[in-house]
Short mmCIF file of C-alpha atoms in Angstrom, two decimals:
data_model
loop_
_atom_site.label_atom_id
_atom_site.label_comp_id
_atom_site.label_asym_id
_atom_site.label_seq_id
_atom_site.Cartn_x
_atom_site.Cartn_y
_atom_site.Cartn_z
CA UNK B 1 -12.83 9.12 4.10
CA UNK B 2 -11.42 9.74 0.87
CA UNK B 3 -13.04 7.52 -2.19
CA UNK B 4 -10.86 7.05 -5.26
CA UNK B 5 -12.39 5.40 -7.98
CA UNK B 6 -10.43 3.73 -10.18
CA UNK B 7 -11.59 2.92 -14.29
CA UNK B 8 -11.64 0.88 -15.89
CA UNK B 9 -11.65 -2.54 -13.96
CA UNK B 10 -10.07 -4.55 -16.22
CA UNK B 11 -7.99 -2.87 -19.51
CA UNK B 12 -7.56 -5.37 -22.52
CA UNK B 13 -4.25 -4.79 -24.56
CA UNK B 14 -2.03 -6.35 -26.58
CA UNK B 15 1.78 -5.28 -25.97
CA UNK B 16 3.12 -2.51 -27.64
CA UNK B 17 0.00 -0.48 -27.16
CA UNK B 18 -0.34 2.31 -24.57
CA UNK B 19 -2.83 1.61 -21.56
CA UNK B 20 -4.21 4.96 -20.10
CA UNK B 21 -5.53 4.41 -16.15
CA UNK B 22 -7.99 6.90 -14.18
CA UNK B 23 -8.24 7.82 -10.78
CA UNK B 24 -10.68 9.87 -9.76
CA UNK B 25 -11.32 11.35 -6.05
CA UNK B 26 -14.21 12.07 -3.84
CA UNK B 27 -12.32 15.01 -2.39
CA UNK B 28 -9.11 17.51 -3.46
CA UNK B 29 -6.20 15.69 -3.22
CA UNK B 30 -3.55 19.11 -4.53
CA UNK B 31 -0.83 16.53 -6.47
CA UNK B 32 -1.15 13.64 -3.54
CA UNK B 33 -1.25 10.61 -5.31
CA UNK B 34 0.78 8.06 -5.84
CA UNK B 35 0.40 4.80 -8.24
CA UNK B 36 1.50 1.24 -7.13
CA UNK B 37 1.70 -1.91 -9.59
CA UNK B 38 0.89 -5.33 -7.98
CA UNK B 39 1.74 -8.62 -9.56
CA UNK B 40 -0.02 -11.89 -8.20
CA UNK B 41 1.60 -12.83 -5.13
CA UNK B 42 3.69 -9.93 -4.91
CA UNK B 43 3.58 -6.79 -2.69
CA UNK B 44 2.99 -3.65 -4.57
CA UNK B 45 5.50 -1.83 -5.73
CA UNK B 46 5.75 1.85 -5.96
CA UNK B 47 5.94 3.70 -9.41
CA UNK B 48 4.83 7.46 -9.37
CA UNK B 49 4.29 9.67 -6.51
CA UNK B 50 3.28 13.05 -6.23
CA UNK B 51 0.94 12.10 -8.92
CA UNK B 52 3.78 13.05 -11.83
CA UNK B 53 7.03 11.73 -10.23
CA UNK B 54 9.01 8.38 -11.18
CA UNK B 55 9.56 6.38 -8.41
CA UNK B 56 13.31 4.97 -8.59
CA UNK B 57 13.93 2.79 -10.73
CA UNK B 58 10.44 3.07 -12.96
CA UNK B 59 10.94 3.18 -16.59
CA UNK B 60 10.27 6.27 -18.33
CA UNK B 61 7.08 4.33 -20.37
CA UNK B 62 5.39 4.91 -17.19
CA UNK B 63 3.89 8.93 -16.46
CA UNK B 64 1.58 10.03 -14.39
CA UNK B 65 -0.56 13.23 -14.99
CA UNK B 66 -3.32 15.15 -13.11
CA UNK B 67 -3.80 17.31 -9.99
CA UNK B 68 -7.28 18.21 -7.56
CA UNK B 69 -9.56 15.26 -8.28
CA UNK B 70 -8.78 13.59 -11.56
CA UNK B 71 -5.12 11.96 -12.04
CA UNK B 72 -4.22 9.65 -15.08
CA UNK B 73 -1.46 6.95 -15.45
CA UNK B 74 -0.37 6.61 -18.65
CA UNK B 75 1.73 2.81 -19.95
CA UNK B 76 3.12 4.02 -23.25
CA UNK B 77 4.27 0.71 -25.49
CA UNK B 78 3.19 -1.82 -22.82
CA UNK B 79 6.14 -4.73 -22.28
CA UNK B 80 5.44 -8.15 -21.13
CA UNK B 81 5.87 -7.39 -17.73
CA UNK B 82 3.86 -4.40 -17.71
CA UNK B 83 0.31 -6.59 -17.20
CA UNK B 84 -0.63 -6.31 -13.55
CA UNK B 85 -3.17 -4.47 -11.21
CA UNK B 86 -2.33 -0.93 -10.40
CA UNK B 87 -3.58 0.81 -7.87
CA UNK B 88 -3.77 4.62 -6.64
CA UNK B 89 -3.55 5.99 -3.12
CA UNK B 90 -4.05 9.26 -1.10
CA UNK B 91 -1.86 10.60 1.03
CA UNK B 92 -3.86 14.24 1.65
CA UNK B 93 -6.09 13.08 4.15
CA UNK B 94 -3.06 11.30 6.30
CA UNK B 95 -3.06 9.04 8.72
CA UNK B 96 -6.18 8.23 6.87
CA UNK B 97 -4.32 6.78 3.33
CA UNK B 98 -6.72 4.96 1.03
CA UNK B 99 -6.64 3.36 -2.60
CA UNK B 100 -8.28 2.71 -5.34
CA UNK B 101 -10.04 -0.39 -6.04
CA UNK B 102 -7.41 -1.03 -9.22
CA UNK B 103 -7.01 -1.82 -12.79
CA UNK B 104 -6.27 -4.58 -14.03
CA UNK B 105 -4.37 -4.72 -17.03
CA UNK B 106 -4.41 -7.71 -18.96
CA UNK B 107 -3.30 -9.42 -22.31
CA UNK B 108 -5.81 -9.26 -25.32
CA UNK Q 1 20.46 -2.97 0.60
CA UNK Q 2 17.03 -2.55 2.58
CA UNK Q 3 14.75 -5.25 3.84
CA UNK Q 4 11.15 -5.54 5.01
CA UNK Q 5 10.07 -8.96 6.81
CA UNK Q 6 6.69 -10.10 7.89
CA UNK Q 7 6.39 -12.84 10.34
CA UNK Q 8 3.67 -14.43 12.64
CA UNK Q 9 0.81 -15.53 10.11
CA UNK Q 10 -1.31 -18.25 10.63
CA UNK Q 11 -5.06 -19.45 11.36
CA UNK Q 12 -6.93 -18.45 14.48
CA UNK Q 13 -10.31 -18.77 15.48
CA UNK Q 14 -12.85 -15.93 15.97
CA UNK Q 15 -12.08 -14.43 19.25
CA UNK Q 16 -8.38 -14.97 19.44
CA UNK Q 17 -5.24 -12.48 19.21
CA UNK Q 18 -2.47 -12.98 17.17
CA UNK Q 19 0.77 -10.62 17.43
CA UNK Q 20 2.78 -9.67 13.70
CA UNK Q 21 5.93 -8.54 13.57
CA UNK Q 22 8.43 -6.45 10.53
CA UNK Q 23 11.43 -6.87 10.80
CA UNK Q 24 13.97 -4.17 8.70
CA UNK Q 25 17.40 -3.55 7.80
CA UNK Q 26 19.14 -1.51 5.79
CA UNK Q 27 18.40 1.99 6.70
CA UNK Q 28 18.04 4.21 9.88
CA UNK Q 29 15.35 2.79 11.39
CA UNK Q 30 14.50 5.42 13.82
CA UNK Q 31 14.60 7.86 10.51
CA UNK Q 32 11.12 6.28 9.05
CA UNK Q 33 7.61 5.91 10.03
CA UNK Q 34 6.42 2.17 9.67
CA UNK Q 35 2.82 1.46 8.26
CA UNK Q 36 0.86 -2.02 8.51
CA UNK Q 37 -1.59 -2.14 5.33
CA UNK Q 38 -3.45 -5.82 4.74
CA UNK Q 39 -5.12 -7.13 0.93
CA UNK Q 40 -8.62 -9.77 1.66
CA UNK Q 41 -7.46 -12.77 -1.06
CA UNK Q 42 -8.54 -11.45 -4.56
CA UNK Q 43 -9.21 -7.79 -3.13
CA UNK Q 44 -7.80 -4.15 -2.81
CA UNK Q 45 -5.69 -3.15 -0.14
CA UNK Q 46 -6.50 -1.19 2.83
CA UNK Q 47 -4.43 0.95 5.29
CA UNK Q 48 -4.56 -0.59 8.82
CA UNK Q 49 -1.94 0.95 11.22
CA UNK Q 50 0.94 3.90 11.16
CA UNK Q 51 3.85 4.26 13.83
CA UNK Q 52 5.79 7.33 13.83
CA UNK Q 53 9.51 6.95 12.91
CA UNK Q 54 10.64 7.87 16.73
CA UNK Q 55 7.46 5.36 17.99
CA UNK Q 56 5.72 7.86 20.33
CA UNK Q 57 2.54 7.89 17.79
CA UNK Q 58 0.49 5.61 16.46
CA UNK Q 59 -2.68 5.54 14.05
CA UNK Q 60 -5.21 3.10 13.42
CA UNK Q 61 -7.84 2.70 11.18
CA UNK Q 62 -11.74 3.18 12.31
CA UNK Q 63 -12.04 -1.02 11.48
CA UNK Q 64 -9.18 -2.00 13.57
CA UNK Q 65 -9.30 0.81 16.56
CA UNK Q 66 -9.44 -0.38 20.11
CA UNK Q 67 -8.70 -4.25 18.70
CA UNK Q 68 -4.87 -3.75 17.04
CA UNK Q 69 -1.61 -2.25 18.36
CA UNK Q 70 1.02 -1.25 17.01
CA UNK Q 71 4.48 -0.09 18.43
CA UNK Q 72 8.18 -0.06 17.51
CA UNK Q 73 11.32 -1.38 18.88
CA UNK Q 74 14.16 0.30 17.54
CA UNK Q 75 16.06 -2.18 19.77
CA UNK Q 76 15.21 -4.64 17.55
CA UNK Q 77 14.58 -2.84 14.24
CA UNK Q 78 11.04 -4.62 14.63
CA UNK Q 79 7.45 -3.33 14.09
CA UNK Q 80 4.88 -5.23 15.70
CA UNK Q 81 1.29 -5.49 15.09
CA UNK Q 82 -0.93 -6.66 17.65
CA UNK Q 83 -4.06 -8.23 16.71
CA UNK Q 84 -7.12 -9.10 19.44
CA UNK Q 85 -10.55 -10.16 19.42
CA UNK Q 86 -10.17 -11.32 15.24
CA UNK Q 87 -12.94 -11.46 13.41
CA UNK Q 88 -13.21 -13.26 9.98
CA UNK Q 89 -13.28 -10.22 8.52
CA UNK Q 90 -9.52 -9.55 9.25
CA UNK Q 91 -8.34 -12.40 7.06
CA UNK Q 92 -5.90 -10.89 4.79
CA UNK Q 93 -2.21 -10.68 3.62
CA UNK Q 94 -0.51 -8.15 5.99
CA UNK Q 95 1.77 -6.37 4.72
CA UNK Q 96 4.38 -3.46 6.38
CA UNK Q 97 5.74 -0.82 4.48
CA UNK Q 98 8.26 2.16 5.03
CA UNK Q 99 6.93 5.32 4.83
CA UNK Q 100 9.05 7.19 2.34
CA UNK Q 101 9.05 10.64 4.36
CA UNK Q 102 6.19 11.58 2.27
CA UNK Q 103 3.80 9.15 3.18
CA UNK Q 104 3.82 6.78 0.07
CA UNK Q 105 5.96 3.65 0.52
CA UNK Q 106 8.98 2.49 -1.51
CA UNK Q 107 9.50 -0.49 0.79
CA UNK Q 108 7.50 -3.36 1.14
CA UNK Q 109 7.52 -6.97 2.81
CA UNK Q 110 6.42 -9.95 0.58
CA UNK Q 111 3.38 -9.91 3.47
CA UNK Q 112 2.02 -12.68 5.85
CA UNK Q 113 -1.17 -14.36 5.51
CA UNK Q 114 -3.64 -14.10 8.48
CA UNK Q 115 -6.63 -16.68 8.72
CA UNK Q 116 -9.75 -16.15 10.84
CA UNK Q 117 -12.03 -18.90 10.41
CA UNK Q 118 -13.71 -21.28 12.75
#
């Protein structure tokens, strides 16, 4: 099984400042990562793939970065709506997808 | 505009089986694999079952295998997750999810809460 490890747990912020998320993965994942934001009592909802592409409909404050076993998502000028838990997932070792254990980002 | 609807939740006792079923509209339903993923309350999410877009092959994960079932009935634009011998360690929001072609999923339910407690 895949690990991806996800830092840190909990990001404090205040909006208007830029959050930067890590992923990191037990094994070579080539660009196969994808980044999901979760609000509380929602399903998650799918915002990069491929490790660097926008999902549609994600705003362009959102980029993701990284290939082989370290992968960063990057919140530039965080909006209200923007505090959440985000979580990565694997798709190299399919059917065998896992995630990360998530970030939560949260209002300083 | 596409849809993804859980169904069949509840609370069940150790022991017991308990069927879930997706419903979708809005796209070509034979076109997309189907996968069942679940979230323990307060937890991370977890990948439980796949279903290839024509139905013919299925995937489960090592926690689940040989208890849950999955299948398709393009029939009924319905995915159906069947759940036996539950153990309290399967309580979790279920949710299903449409594989976008590349194996991440741009299509989710608003997921169904299943209880195993005694």
């Amino acid at each position: 099984e895949i690990v991806l490890t996800q830092s840190p747990a909990t990001l404090s912020l205040s909006p208007g400042e830029r959050a930067t998320l890590s992923c990191r993965a037990s094994e070579y994942l080539t660009n196969y990562l994808a980044w999901y934001q979760q609000k509380p009592g929602q399903a998650p909802r799918l915002l990069i793939y491929d490790a660097f592409k926008r999902a549609t409909g994600t705003p362009p404050r959102f980029s993701g970065s990284g290939s082989g076993t370290d992968f960063t998502l990057t919140i530039s000028n965080l909006e209200p709506e923007d505090f959440a838990v985000y979580y990565c997932q694997q798709r190299a070792n399919w059917p065998r997808l896992t995630f990360g254990g998530g970030t939560k980002v949260e209002i300083k | 505009e596409v849809q993804v609807l859980e169904s069949g939740g509840g609370l069940v006792q150790p022991g017991e089986s308990l069927t879930l079923s997706c419903a979708v509209s809005g796209f070509p339903f034979i076109n997309f694999a189907i996968t069942w993923f679940r979230q323990p309350p307060g937890k991370g999410l977890e990948w439980v079952s796949t279903v290839s877009a024509t139905g013919t092959k299925t995937y489960h994960a090592d926690s689940v295998q040989g208890r849950f079932t999955v299948s398709k009935d393009t029939s009924k634009n319905t995915v159906y997750l069947q759940m036996e011998t539950l153990r309290v360690e399967d309580t979790a929001v279920y949710y299903c999810a449409r594989d976008d072609g590349l194996s991440y999923f741009d299509y989710w339910g608003p997921g169904t809460l299943v209880t195993v407690s005694s």
